[in-house]
């Protein structure tokens, strides 16, 4: 009797899990060589000087996004937050990441090539590189970035 009840309960749960996984499964496969990436200017909310490439997804639309950001030596991103979780992998160079409302280079953690960070949604953080870095970002679109201090937003200073 208990085995029959277990089967009757487990089957609908399994069906729901499969249906949920199907909703998040990619609709296509993607194989891309690094040489094939199309690097361009970063989104307007990031300072000039970096290069940006979208590997998969649309940063302006809802859904999974994978992108890369190549930052020159001395590049920094002032304290900010995102509406969704941000996953960062350091592909080359070193990236320093700190938490809080003030860019404090003495309280940041430096990640070397292969380093990984996850910053949950709405957590105030900042990043900088002394030597240059290329990072890969995994996030949920639409991509959003809000600076703690609006005066730090390069897209706002460009409008003035």
Short mmCIF file of C-alpha atoms in Angstrom, two decimals:
data_model
loop_
_atom_site.label_atom_id
_atom_site.label_comp_id
_atom_site.label_asym_id
_atom_site.label_seq_id
_atom_site.Cartn_x
_atom_site.Cartn_y
_atom_site.Cartn_z
CA UNK A 1 0.00 0.00 0.00
CA UNK A 2 2.76 2.49 0.95
CA UNK A 3 4.76 1.66 -2.20
CA UNK A 4 1.71 2.37 -4.37
CA UNK A 5 1.11 5.69 -2.59
CA UNK A 6 4.77 6.60 -3.01
CA UNK A 7 4.60 5.91 -6.77
CA UNK A 8 1.40 7.94 -7.10
CA UNK A 9 3.02 10.87 -5.27
CA UNK A 10 6.46 10.67 -6.89
CA UNK A 11 5.24 10.51 -10.49
CA UNK A 12 3.55 13.95 -10.54
CA UNK A 13 6.55 15.48 -8.73
CA UNK A 14 8.91 14.03 -11.33
CA UNK A 15 6.71 15.33 -14.15
CA UNK A 16 6.75 18.83 -12.64
CA UNK A 17 10.54 18.74 -12.26
CA UNK A 18 11.02 17.69 -15.89
CA UNK A 19 8.65 20.43 -17.08
CA UNK A 20 10.47 23.06 -15.02
CA UNK A 21 13.84 21.96 -16.40
CA UNK A 22 12.49 22.15 -19.95
CA UNK A 23 11.54 25.80 -19.41
CA UNK A 24 15.15 26.72 -18.59
CA UNK A 25 16.87 24.47 -21.14
CA UNK A 26 18.67 26.26 -23.97
CA UNK A 27 16.89 26.30 -27.30
CA UNK A 28 20.12 25.80 -29.26
CA UNK A 29 23.65 24.59 -28.89
CA UNK A 30 26.61 26.93 -29.12
CA UNK A 31 30.26 26.25 -29.84
CA UNK A 32 32.45 29.34 -30.11
CA UNK A 33 36.18 29.80 -30.43
CA UNK A 34 37.75 32.74 -28.65
CA UNK A 35 39.03 34.07 -31.96
CA UNK A 36 35.46 34.32 -33.28
CA UNK A 37 34.28 36.70 -30.54
CA UNK A 38 33.11 40.12 -31.66
CA UNK A 39 34.51 42.60 -29.16
CA UNK A 40 33.01 46.06 -28.95
CA UNK A 41 32.47 48.94 -26.58
CA UNK A 42 31.06 48.05 -23.16
CA UNK A 43 27.46 48.91 -22.25
CA UNK A 44 27.05 52.65 -21.52
CA UNK A 45 26.87 52.07 -17.76
CA UNK A 46 30.51 50.93 -17.82
CA UNK A 47 33.44 53.29 -18.30
CA UNK A 48 35.10 53.56 -21.70
CA UNK A 49 38.34 51.69 -22.23
CA UNK A 50 37.05 48.16 -21.69
CA UNK A 51 35.90 45.78 -24.42
CA UNK A 52 32.72 43.71 -24.23
CA UNK A 53 31.58 40.58 -26.07
CA UNK A 54 28.29 38.72 -25.75
CA UNK A 55 28.71 34.97 -26.13
CA UNK A 56 25.09 33.95 -25.67
CA UNK A 57 21.77 35.56 -24.89
CA UNK A 58 20.63 39.16 -25.13
CA UNK A 59 21.64 41.44 -22.24
CA UNK A 60 18.56 43.60 -22.92
CA UNK A 61 16.09 40.70 -22.80
CA UNK A 62 14.89 38.26 -20.16
CA UNK A 63 16.93 35.06 -20.00
CA UNK A 64 20.41 33.65 -19.53
CA UNK A 65 23.33 35.81 -20.64
CA UNK A 66 26.99 34.92 -20.97
CA UNK A 67 29.37 37.77 -21.77
CA UNK A 68 33.02 38.71 -21.44
CA UNK A 69 34.56 41.96 -20.30
CA UNK A 70 38.19 42.79 -21.10
CA UNK A 71 39.51 45.53 -18.82
CA UNK A 72 42.81 47.39 -19.22
CA UNK A 73 45.22 47.96 -16.32
CA UNK A 74 43.86 50.54 -13.89
CA UNK A 75 40.19 49.99 -14.85
CA UNK A 76 37.60 50.16 -12.09
CA UNK A 77 33.86 49.86 -11.63
CA UNK A 78 32.59 52.01 -8.75
CA UNK A 79 30.31 50.56 -6.05
CA UNK A 80 27.11 49.30 -7.63
CA UNK A 81 24.50 46.54 -7.49
CA UNK A 82 22.55 44.36 -9.92
CA UNK A 83 18.90 43.23 -9.83
CA UNK A 84 19.99 39.60 -10.41
CA UNK A 85 22.84 37.37 -9.23
CA UNK A 86 26.18 37.87 -10.98
CA UNK A 87 28.64 35.01 -11.57
CA UNK A 88 32.18 36.04 -12.54
CA UNK A 89 35.08 33.87 -13.71
CA UNK A 90 38.52 35.40 -14.22
CA UNK A 91 39.83 34.13 -17.55
CA UNK A 92 43.06 36.14 -17.63
CA UNK A 93 44.84 38.62 -15.37
CA UNK A 94 43.70 39.62 -11.91
CA UNK A 95 40.44 41.16 -10.73
CA UNK A 96 39.90 42.63 -7.28
CA UNK A 97 36.36 42.60 -5.87
CA UNK A 98 35.14 44.28 -2.71
CA UNK A 99 31.82 44.66 -0.93
CA UNK A 100 30.32 47.90 0.27
CA UNK A 101 29.42 51.44 -0.71
CA UNK A 102 32.99 52.77 -1.03
CA UNK A 103 35.71 51.58 -3.41
CA UNK A 104 38.37 50.56 -0.90
CA UNK A 105 41.34 48.91 -2.58
CA UNK A 106 42.71 47.78 0.79
CA UNK A 107 39.65 45.65 1.59
CA UNK A 108 39.14 43.86 -1.73
CA UNK A 109 39.82 40.23 -2.56
CA UNK A 110 42.07 39.69 -5.57
CA UNK A 111 41.11 36.84 -7.87
CA UNK A 112 43.69 35.45 -10.26
CA UNK A 113 43.14 33.51 -13.48
CA UNK A 114 40.61 30.78 -12.73
CA UNK A 115 39.14 32.68 -9.77
CA UNK A 116 35.37 32.73 -9.38
CA UNK A 117 32.92 34.99 -7.58
CA UNK A 118 29.17 35.01 -7.06
CA UNK A 119 27.55 38.26 -5.99
CA UNK A 120 23.86 37.91 -5.07
CA UNK A 121 21.29 40.37 -6.36
CA UNK A 122 21.19 43.79 -4.69
CA UNK A 123 24.55 43.39 -2.89
CA UNK A 124 26.69 46.53 -3.15
CA UNK A 125 30.11 45.73 -4.57
CA UNK A 126 32.92 47.15 -6.70
CA UNK A 127 35.70 45.81 -8.91
CA UNK A 128 39.04 46.96 -10.24
CA UNK A 129 42.15 45.61 -11.89
CA UNK A 130 45.66 46.88 -11.46
CA UNK A 131 47.14 44.71 -14.23
CA UNK A 132 44.24 44.17 -16.62
CA UNK A 133 41.76 41.30 -16.65
CA UNK A 134 39.37 39.41 -18.86
CA UNK A 135 36.31 38.05 -17.06
CA UNK A 136 33.34 35.96 -18.06
CA UNK A 137 29.95 36.97 -16.69
CA UNK A 138 26.91 34.75 -16.26
CA UNK A 139 23.70 36.52 -15.33
CA UNK A 140 20.00 36.81 -15.97
CA UNK A 141 18.85 39.48 -18.38
CA UNK A 142 17.85 42.10 -18.71
CA UNK A 143 21.26 43.26 -17.49
CA UNK A 144 21.01 46.02 -14.94
CA UNK A 145 23.64 47.94 -13.02
CA UNK A 146 22.82 50.72 -10.55
CA UNK A 147 25.62 52.77 -9.02
CA UNK A 148 25.46 53.49 -5.29
CA UNK A 149 26.46 57.07 -6.15
CA UNK A 150 24.62 58.11 -9.34
CA UNK A 151 27.49 60.50 -10.17
CA UNK A 152 29.68 57.41 -10.80
CA UNK A 153 27.46 56.25 -13.69
CA UNK A 154 29.32 56.91 -16.98
CA UNK A 155 26.03 56.83 -18.91
CA UNK A 156 24.80 59.82 -16.90
CA UNK A 157 27.95 61.89 -17.36
CA UNK A 158 27.73 61.27 -21.13
CA UNK A 159 24.27 62.92 -21.16
CA UNK A 160 25.54 66.17 -19.61
#
